[in-house]
Amino acid sequence: MANSILFQNLEKQTYARREAFNSLRTNLQFCGVDNKVIMFTSCTPDEGKSTVTMELARSLNDDGKKVVLVDADLRKSVFVGRYRIHSEETMFGLSHYLSGQKKMDEVINHTNIENLDMIIAGPVAPNPTELLGRELFVNLLSSLKERYDVVLVDCPPLGWVIDAAVVAPNCDGVVLVVESGAISYRYLQDVKKQLEVTGVNILGVVLNKVKVEGGGYYNRYYSGHYKGYYNKYGRYGYGKYGKYGKYGEYGHYGEEPTEPLEDMAGPSGDTTEIPGGGYNGS
């Protein structure tokens, strides 16, 4: 029997924030009903990837979908700490399953969000890439696809480690989360090429943390809190990582978030601000 876990730090969504993630949900639905297993990755840590994945899961749940969120960051996951996940029982995760210590049903956790289950990452694994490349992981995704309407897979940043490229061929599609002004166009293209090599269907890009200035229809509609921005890949610039990006070590990936998540873009290329709340971080 699956364990029950409790999210003790779920942020209350504002109307504009909820509608923004509903827009992302709708864009994904227009990508096709065959896209049931969707992977999320980014170029670097702290771009808001895990937060976007979680909020999308909540939006899909509001739409009546049965969802499972798979935390495939076996290096330094942020979910347990960020959402203060608690259980009265011992929690087992993906690393337990992939190492053969536990069966699939033992790592699937029911949550306090109706129709949302989750597989946490589990203990940090010394060989995450090898574990994610095993047939056990392929079988897991295949089984989850039969049980749930949507399977969301949260992976480490592809610009820093190769794990997401190993997972991608087993997914129906991938969404890239990109922080505005922090990632160079060249760096983003390099990550995009890595995904293309895997053969996975790139569904689109979520442009995150956009500083919205000036007017605009959506600004007026939501009193300055909700703005449309139409650009295939948004305003990436060269930002803090320089013209060719930053290919450093895994670094401080997974540190506690300190700033609010502000913006997001749907896979169609639309970019929508999410006002206030949320979290920084991968």
mmCIF file of N, CA and C in Angstrom, residues 39-41 70-76 93-100 119-123 125-141 153-158 161-171 250 253:
data_model
loop_
_atom_site.group_PDB
_atom_site.id
_atom_site.type_symbol
_atom_site.label_atom_id
_atom_site.label_comp_id
_atom_site.label_asym_id
_atom_site.label_seq_id
_atom_site.Cartn_x
_atom_site.Cartn_y
_atom_site.Cartn_z
ATOM 1 N N MET A 39 8.568 15.831 -19.311
ATOM 2 C CA MET A 39 9.761 16.106 -18.516
ATOM 3 C C MET A 39 10.026 17.606 -18.458
ATOM 4 N N PHE A 40 10.466 18.082 -17.302
ATOM 5 C CA PHE A 40 10.855 19.477 -17.130
ATOM 6 C C PHE A 40 12.339 19.542 -16.795
ATOM 7 N N THR A 41 13.050 20.415 -17.479
ATOM 8 C CA THR A 41 14.458 20.640 -17.175
ATOM 9 C C THR A 41 14.773 22.108 -17.422
ATOM 10 N N VAL A 70 7.012 12.860 -10.571
ATOM 11 C CA VAL A 70 8.196 12.044 -10.316
ATOM 12 C C VAL A 70 9.407 12.962 -10.156
ATOM 13 N N ASP A 71 9.984 12.971 -8.968
ATOM 14 C CA ASP A 71 11.181 13.778 -8.721
ATOM 15 C C ASP A 71 12.399 12.953 -9.130
ATOM 16 N N ALA A 72 12.916 13.240 -10.318
ATOM 17 C CA ALA A 72 14.051 12.480 -10.856
ATOM 18 C C ALA A 72 15.387 13.164 -10.622
ATOM 19 N N ASP A 73 15.426 14.128 -9.711
ATOM 20 C CA ASP A 73 16.694 14.745 -9.351
ATOM 21 C C ASP A 73 17.300 13.938 -8.213
ATOM 22 N N LEU A 74 18.119 12.967 -8.559
ATOM 23 C CA LEU A 74 18.714 12.090 -7.564
ATOM 24 C C LEU A 74 19.991 12.663 -6.981
ATOM 25 N N ARG A 75 20.337 13.889 -7.377
ATOM 26 C CA ARG A 75 21.558 14.519 -6.881
ATOM 27 C C ARG A 75 21.267 15.458 -5.703
ATOM 28 N N LYS A 76 20.332 16.376 -5.908
ATOM 29 C CA LYS A 76 20.001 17.303 -4.827
ATOM 30 C C LYS A 76 18.604 17.868 -5.047
ATOM 31 N N GLY A 93 11.828 6.535 -1.883
ATOM 32 C CA GLY A 93 11.825 7.325 -3.102
ATOM 33 C C GLY A 93 12.343 6.587 -4.322
ATOM 34 N N LEU A 94 12.563 7.369 -5.372
ATOM 35 C CA LEU A 94 12.967 6.820 -6.660
ATOM 36 C C LEU A 94 14.297 6.079 -6.576
ATOM 37 N N SER A 95 15.231 6.594 -5.800
ATOM 38 C CA SER A 95 16.530 5.922 -5.692
ATOM 39 C C SER A 95 16.399 4.546 -5.035
ATOM 40 N N HIS A 96 15.425 4.385 -4.135
ATOM 41 C CA HIS A 96 15.170 3.072 -3.541
ATOM 42 C C HIS A 96 14.683 2.084 -4.600
ATOM 43 N N TYR A 97 13.787 2.579 -5.462
ATOM 44 C CA TYR A 97 13.224 1.713 -6.503
ATOM 45 C C TYR A 97 14.276 1.346 -7.549
ATOM 46 N N LEU A 98 15.017 2.326 -8.028
ATOM 47 C CA LEU A 98 15.977 2.081 -9.099
ATOM 48 C C LEU A 98 17.157 1.236 -8.644
ATOM 49 N N SER A 99 17.426 1.239 -7.344
ATOM 50 C CA SER A 99 18.509 0.409 -6.820
ATOM 51 C C SER A 99 18.019 -0.984 -6.418
ATOM 52 N N GLY A 100 16.738 -1.243 -6.651
ATOM 53 C CA GLY A 100 16.190 -2.566 -6.389
ATOM 54 C C GLY A 100 15.796 -2.832 -4.946
ATOM 55 N N ILE A 119 6.297 10.611 -6.407
ATOM 56 C CA ILE A 119 7.454 9.779 -6.092
ATOM 57 C C ILE A 119 8.595 10.730 -5.784
ATOM 58 N N ILE A 120 9.002 10.780 -4.510
ATOM 59 C CA ILE A 120 10.098 11.669 -4.141
ATOM 60 C C ILE A 120 11.423 11.076 -4.630
ATOM 61 N N ALA A 121 12.478 11.884 -4.601
ATOM 62 C CA ALA A 121 13.761 11.429 -5.130
ATOM 63 C C ALA A 121 14.388 10.342 -4.273
ATOM 64 N N GLY A 122 14.202 10.441 -2.954
ATOM 65 C CA GLY A 122 14.856 9.483 -2.061
ATOM 66 C C GLY A 122 16.260 9.937 -1.715
ATOM 67 N N PRO A 123 17.042 9.090 -1.054
ATOM 68 C CA PRO A 123 18.410 9.452 -0.666
ATOM 69 C C PRO A 123 19.272 9.779 -1.881
ATOM 70 N N ALA A 125 21.893 9.585 -4.544
ATOM 71 C CA ALA A 125 22.529 8.400 -5.118
ATOM 72 C C ALA A 125 23.929 8.738 -5.620
ATOM 73 N N PRO A 126 24.889 7.828 -5.446
ATOM 74 C CA PRO A 126 26.248 8.083 -5.934
ATOM 75 C C PRO A 126 26.376 7.918 -7.445
ATOM 76 N N ASN A 127 25.387 7.241 -8.066
ATOM 77 C CA ASN A 127 25.438 6.975 -9.508
ATOM 78 C C ASN A 127 24.101 7.289 -10.174
ATOM 79 N N PRO A 128 23.625 8.541 -10.078
ATOM 80 C CA PRO A 128 22.288 8.880 -10.578
ATOM 81 C C PRO A 128 22.099 8.638 -12.073
ATOM 82 N N THR A 129 23.091 8.969 -12.884
ATOM 83 C CA THR A 129 22.941 8.787 -14.328
ATOM 84 C C THR A 129 22.766 7.320 -14.672
ATOM 85 N N GLU A 130 23.530 6.471 -14.035
ATOM 86 C CA GLU A 130 23.413 5.037 -14.271
ATOM 87 C C GLU A 130 22.045 4.513 -13.837
ATOM 88 N N LEU A 131 21.560 4.965 -12.700
ATOM 89 C CA LEU A 131 20.255 4.514 -12.208
ATOM 90 C C LEU A 131 19.128 4.922 -13.154
ATOM 91 N N LEU A 132 19.179 6.162 -13.633
ATOM 92 C CA LEU A 132 18.123 6.658 -14.520
ATOM 93 C C LEU A 132 18.166 5.993 -15.892
ATOM 94 N N GLY A 133 19.291 5.398 -16.239
ATOM 95 C CA GLY A 133 19.408 4.717 -17.525
ATOM 96 C C GLY A 133 18.992 3.265 -17.486
ATOM 97 N N ARG A 134 18.597 2.770 -16.332
ATOM 98 C CA ARG A 134 18.230 1.363 -16.203
ATOM 99 C C ARG A 134 16.836 1.075 -16.748
ATOM 100 N N GLU A 135 16.617 -0.180 -17.094
ATOM 101 C CA GLU A 135 15.322 -0.616 -17.606
ATOM 102 C C GLU A 135 14.223 -0.417 -16.571
ATOM 103 N N LEU A 136 14.595 -0.453 -15.286
ATOM 104 C CA LEU A 136 13.617 -0.241 -14.218
ATOM 105 C C LEU A 136 12.929 1.113 -14.361
ATOM 106 N N PHE A 137 13.683 2.131 -14.760
ATOM 107 C CA PHE A 137 13.081 3.455 -14.907
ATOM 108 C C PHE A 137 12.153 3.505 -16.117
ATOM 109 N N VAL A 138 12.551 2.857 -17.185
ATOM 110 C CA VAL A 138 11.688 2.777 -18.371
ATOM 111 C C VAL A 138 10.375 2.085 -18.018
ATOM 112 N N ASN A 139 10.471 0.992 -17.276
ATOM 113 C CA ASN A 139 9.273 0.251 -16.868
ATOM 114 C C ASN A 139 8.386 1.079 -15.946
ATOM 115 N N LEU A 140 9.030 1.859 -15.077
ATOM 116 C CA LEU A 140 8.278 2.709 -14.160
ATOM 117 C C LEU A 140 7.432 3.716 -14.919
ATOM 118 N N LEU A 141 8.045 4.435 -15.854
ATOM 119 C CA LEU A 141 7.306 5.440 -16.617
ATOM 120 C C LEU A 141 6.198 4.805 -17.439
ATOM 121 N N VAL A 153 7.739 14.707 -14.880
ATOM 122 C CA VAL A 153 9.060 14.259 -14.438
ATOM 123 C C VAL A 153 9.971 15.472 -14.283
ATOM 124 N N ASP A 154 10.404 15.727 -13.060
ATOM 125 C CA ASP A 154 11.279 16.857 -12.781
ATOM 126 C C ASP A 154 12.734 16.371 -12.796
ATOM 127 N N CYS A 155 13.539 16.916 -13.715
ATOM 128 C CA CYS A 155 14.935 16.472 -13.889
ATOM 129 C C CYS A 155 15.917 17.588 -13.562
ATOM 130 N N PRO A 156 17.173 17.237 -13.265
ATOM 131 C CA PRO A 156 18.202 18.257 -13.005
ATOM 132 C C PRO A 156 18.468 19.104 -14.255
ATOM 133 N N PRO A 157 19.115 20.249 -14.088
ATOM 134 C CA PRO A 157 19.444 21.121 -15.222
ATOM 135 C C PRO A 157 20.343 20.416 -16.236
ATOM 136 N N LEU A 158 19.935 20.403 -17.480
ATOM 137 C CA LEU A 158 20.691 19.714 -18.514
ATOM 138 C C LEU A 158 21.997 20.434 -18.847
ATOM 139 N N VAL A 161 24.354 18.813 -15.807
ATOM 140 C CA VAL A 161 24.564 17.362 -15.754
ATOM 141 C C VAL A 161 23.735 16.703 -16.855
ATOM 142 N N ILE A 162 24.097 15.496 -17.232
ATOM 143 C CA ILE A 162 23.525 14.836 -18.402
ATOM 144 C C ILE A 162 22.255 14.038 -18.089
ATOM 145 N N ASP A 163 21.828 13.987 -16.839
ATOM 146 C CA ASP A 163 20.715 13.131 -16.425
ATOM 147 C C ASP A 163 19.458 13.319 -17.277
ATOM 148 N N ALA A 164 19.097 14.563 -17.561
ATOM 149 C CA ALA A 164 17.874 14.832 -18.311
ATOM 150 C C ALA A 164 17.929 14.243 -19.716
ATOM 151 N N ALA A 165 19.121 14.203 -20.326
ATOM 152 C CA ALA A 165 19.261 13.612 -21.658
ATOM 153 C C ALA A 165 19.068 12.100 -21.619
ATOM 154 N N VAL A 166 19.378 11.494 -20.473
ATOM 155 C CA VAL A 166 19.171 10.059 -20.304
ATOM 156 C C VAL A 166 17.682 9.751 -20.139
ATOM 157 N N VAL A 167 16.972 10.633 -19.435
ATOM 158 C CA VAL A 167 15.547 10.439 -19.170
ATOM 159 C C VAL A 167 14.690 10.776 -20.395
ATOM 160 N N ALA A 168 15.084 11.793 -21.152
ATOM 161 C CA ALA A 168 14.272 12.344 -22.233
ATOM 162 C C ALA A 168 13.713 11.325 -23.233
ATOM 163 N N PRO A 169 14.505 10.344 -23.723
ATOM 164 C CA PRO A 169 13.965 9.413 -24.716
ATOM 165 C C PRO A 169 12.777 8.587 -24.212
ATOM 166 N N ASN A 170 12.599 8.524 -22.889
ATOM 167 C CA ASN A 170 11.506 7.742 -22.322
ATOM 168 C C ASN A 170 10.273 8.593 -22.036
ATOM 169 N N CYS A 171 10.323 9.868 -22.431
ATOM 170 C CA CYS A 171 9.210 10.784 -22.206
ATOM 171 C C CYS A 171 8.548 11.156 -23.538
ATOM 172 N N TYR A 250 28.559 21.155 -10.572
ATOM 173 C CA TYR A 250 27.182 21.072 -10.095
ATOM 174 C C TYR A 250 26.886 22.136 -9.044
ATOM 175 N N TYR A 253 23.602 23.644 -6.271
ATOM 176 C CA TYR A 253 22.276 23.302 -6.786
ATOM 177 C C TYR A 253 21.382 22.791 -5.661
#
